[in-house]
Amino acid sequence: MSSLSRDEVANLARLARIEMSEEELVNLASEFTVILEAVARVQEVASADVAPTSHPLPLRNVFRPDVTKPSLTPEEALSGAPASEEQRFRVPQILGEEA
Amino acid sequence: MIRSSAVEMASALAKGEITSVALTQLHFDRIASVDTDVHAFLHLDTDGALAQAAAVDAKRAKGEKLSPLAGIPLALKDVLVQKGIPTTCGSKILEGWRPPYDSTVVTNLKNNDIIILGKTNMDEFAMGSSTENSAYGPTHNPWDLSRIPGGSGGGSAAALAAFEAPLAIGTDTGGSIRQPAAVTGTVGVKPTYGGVSRYGLVAFSSSLDQAGPCARTVLDTALLHEAIAGHDPRDSTSINAPVPNVVAAAKSGDVKGMKIGVVKELNGDGYQPGVRARFDESLELLAKAGAEIVEVSCPNFEYALAAYYLIAPSECSSNLARFDAMRYGLRVGDVDGASAEEVMNLTREVGFGREVKRRIILGTYALSSGYYDAYYGSAQKVRTLITQDFTSAFTKADVLVSPTCPTTAFKIGEKSNDPLAMYLNDIATIPVNMAGIGGMSLPSGVADEDGLPVGFQIMSPVMKDERMYLVGAALEAALLSKWGAPILSKAPSLGGLA
Amino acid sequence: MSLTYDDVIAKYEPVLGLEVHVELNTNSKMFCGCSTTFGAEPNTQTCPVCLALPGALPTVNEKAIESTIKIGLALNCSIAPFSRFARKNYFYPDMPKNFQISQYDEPICVNGYVDVEIDTDEGLKKFRVEIERVHMEEDTGKSLHVGGATGRIHGAEYSLLDYNRAGIPLVEIVTKIVPGTGKYAPEVAKAYVGELRDILRSLGVSDVKMEQGSLRCDANVSLRLIGAEKLGTRSETKNVNSLRSVERAVRGEMIRHAELLNKGERVVQETRHFQEESGLTRSGRSKEQAEDYRYFPEPDLVPVEPDATWIEELRAQLPERPSVHRKRLQEEWSVPDKEMAAMINADLLDTVEATVILGSDPTKARSWWLGEISRIANEQNVSVKELAITPTDVAEIVSLVAQGELTDKLARQVVEGVIAGEGKPAAVISARGIKVVNDDSALMAAIEKACAAQPETAEKVRAGHLPAAGALIGAIMKETKGQADAARVRELLLGHLGQA
Ligand SMILES: [Zn+2]
């Protein structure tokens, strides 16, 4: 039940944008069998009547007024860029469609 | 001087017995002498720290009113950004990156004139319990260099234990402040979630992460807590309320009439005998100091570890998506004709270590369609149950206590190939993060069988952080009078200088 | 063999679904304090938050929440007592965090509707477009593709990224499926987007400029055999950047689907891109594997629970509904239904209204904009709003005509001049030397000259045969180079010949 195949790991690696060697895929798949069995224990007590908690504190409606604040300078913004050109981040060609 | 507490150093500074520049230099000298063995630091900002110290000395000379910790050196975990200072999070993927902004914690430190010596080593992106997952090599425990200093904040804890700094900042997602404090014989506090701003803390698991103070005494920790805590409009999860009066509590240490709840589930099987002995001894000392010891039960804690290893990886799979070689950090494979996607894939393969990749994949799985309800969704429900356990336990006790971790420091390499065994280290610290409450670890002595330090954990309700300082100060005082000297005096000397 | 639209609707029933993205016109971005000014130098409006630098955290712009609630109220939605932000996870270099903060199963507004009126064969008919949800999210940055021949993504050697737009507040408005429009599907789609735009404009929450991308429409279209229950496979057309394109895109997709279905082929569920020039859509690059967005509640933000008082305060600020506003104008201006529909269909109601507000007579304003000016726009194959003439210019011209400073014919020349870029009406009048001849002595000289040249005609008029005056008036107008006011000429001529 709680196990992952090599192909499933490969699909997850694709979704997570991590290149993986065949060896890594196989190793992770076998590690996951053990890990998933351990974490699947949460299902024992997660009954339908229990509400999920996504925030540890019950804060609500935290907003900021619509006021502009100084931005970084373009030099600061681009300071960490592996490559830049014309005050823009230069990146390898983008394949695929805009979302 | 370097073995003194921050409070003692502050007093020497105030009396003019030493300058901040000299004090800072003493610490850099100590680092030079021992850090090749300990490897607590990833980066030292010698010029910046000395300039900052000189500025504090100048303010003092002019008679300006200074904060209690003004001029005292501090070690900063490398997961908090500081403008212009390399911030790596222990990862290759951020090697060489210099942030163009300060985290709120750093801003608060600077506003309090606390001297930032440099950045400390950690498990990559705070994922680990041993600091072995740092891309820049492990940190060694000053008590025994062949052992781990805990993690993820092993660098900060080791720096304190090796007298490289009297104050340090850590971050705690599942125990990363408390567990290193326990295994190095130092004090560490995870404040209430939202008590200290997360702005500029490089996120591992946003709903669990919390920065906090580390030091060698409870009062030093409280003073640092007060310096970094408070509401921050840049963090939407920051609590807009006054900081709990932790300093007064640490100075008082009065536990008469307090009810201290021992969590039944966080003791017993799986806990090393020396750890249990020290825990029982501490309970006796607290009872002697006037506290009432009661037992409480938190039946859902047994699911906390499983829930944690779903929630934290899920959030991290999303938080770490931004490390994609486009805007900052490492870029691998950018050859002619390569696509952005290929470069992302290659960079993330090379830039992330094994544990980080393992957790990203686990989190990607737990959130994926068809599995969300079974994994992430169920884990969130467990979170509710754990919070309910705490709520009910806190009706019976003012604070809850347990050993901080099941064992003392293990050997470097001992568990690195067994992720599950490694994860068990955090079994007693994780429930605190799940519920967002406060937790402290302070030394309760050394285990008879190995002579290594043991931590005592105190847990307090949301925004009642002062309670753990009350109990911590009481226990610290009782232990000091029992031992006659601070616990670190039992640690071996390093580098021949101390 | 290509199908006609009539062939399509004889056999199939279209089902519509529309998703509209609106950029809000807040001062600062959705989750940080950076400015939202359009057209700034690249990467000058970025900060740790919108660049997704490590450690940065989002904070919610209160005005954006208020604007979204107002939109929900104006679209007859319920405002959710509890709503949350969620992360939509996918990698794309335009999106710095590699997730978009959006809303998933807990949007802020749900279950509304918009009514639109279409001019059908049976007269004006009302269609109700039901709204499923209105939710908040953030925009992406912009990429510039360098090295490719076409500037399209494929073939580019590298890309340059500007994150000024990243994090600008977006509101997504999603309809439920819209069945039952029959052959009017393209018109309903267009009218819906137009109505939505008018509502958003009246709320003042967005610039709603389709050409600048502050209002973007994705049109989902599917066909099923008339009478069938099961929905057909839909395509989603993006990049539809004008009201006219919405109509064209829906019509084009209906025909494309029908052609496939008639050939027994399958419609592929995919994203398509509308091409302005051809009016056709092209297939997006099909993804080999499905995306899995792995939505989960955004842990860095807390839930939104608007209380009733706040919602009522916002409701009280809502302006007159565009449909009510239109009814009121129609009555005030006494415009017949057909003409009103024409004005709305031509997207000129606001322009005419602006002209009337500046003092013009409503009928005159309408006839200029829908007549002469629309004709010129048509000739030049551009939209009226792209012409250089403004409501101020038209109001001025109408006023000059009313004062007798211009004749209708001269006014047309002024309009032409303004559209040709010769300047404001006054500048055109002086540059072209346009002047009504209203000096009676100059006219009298011309009248006498004409009567002397055509004595027999003059005699006929003098004898009471008034139609004969036309020939004289023509001659007089010719003499004065068309600059005389014909009515005044007639008056003076008849007086001169004893017929006043
Ligand atoms: Zn920004």
XYZ file of N, CA, C and O and ligand atoms in Angstrom, chain C residues 29 32-34 45-47 49-50, ligand 1:
37
model
N 1.546 46.598 -4.655
C 1.279 45.240 -5.124
C 0.431 44.444 -4.122
O 0.130 44.914 -3.033
N 3.250 43.078 -1.379
C 4.394 43.894 -0.950
C 4.111 45.348 -1.282
O 3.133 45.659 -1.955
N 4.987 46.233 -0.827
C 4.754 47.658 -0.983
C 5.260 48.244 -2.287
O 5.254 49.460 -2.469
N 5.711 47.420 -3.234
C 6.213 47.960 -4.500
C 5.094 48.634 -5.287
O 3.949 48.199 -5.243
N 10.630 48.178 -9.793
C 9.524 48.038 -8.849
C 9.526 46.615 -8.284
O 8.567 45.874 -8.431
N 10.666 46.271 -7.687
C 10.801 44.925 -7.113
C 11.431 45.024 -5.736
O 12.115 45.995 -5.420
N 11.187 44.012 -4.931
C 11.722 43.985 -3.572
C 11.946 42.517 -3.182
O 11.607 41.624 -3.952
N 10.258 40.589 -1.471
C 9.025 39.791 -1.502
C 8.664 39.400 -2.942
O 8.477 38.221 -3.242
N 8.584 40.385 -3.843
C 8.097 40.054 -5.188
C 9.201 39.450 -6.058
O 8.913 38.949 -7.142
Zn 7.855 44.007 -4.116
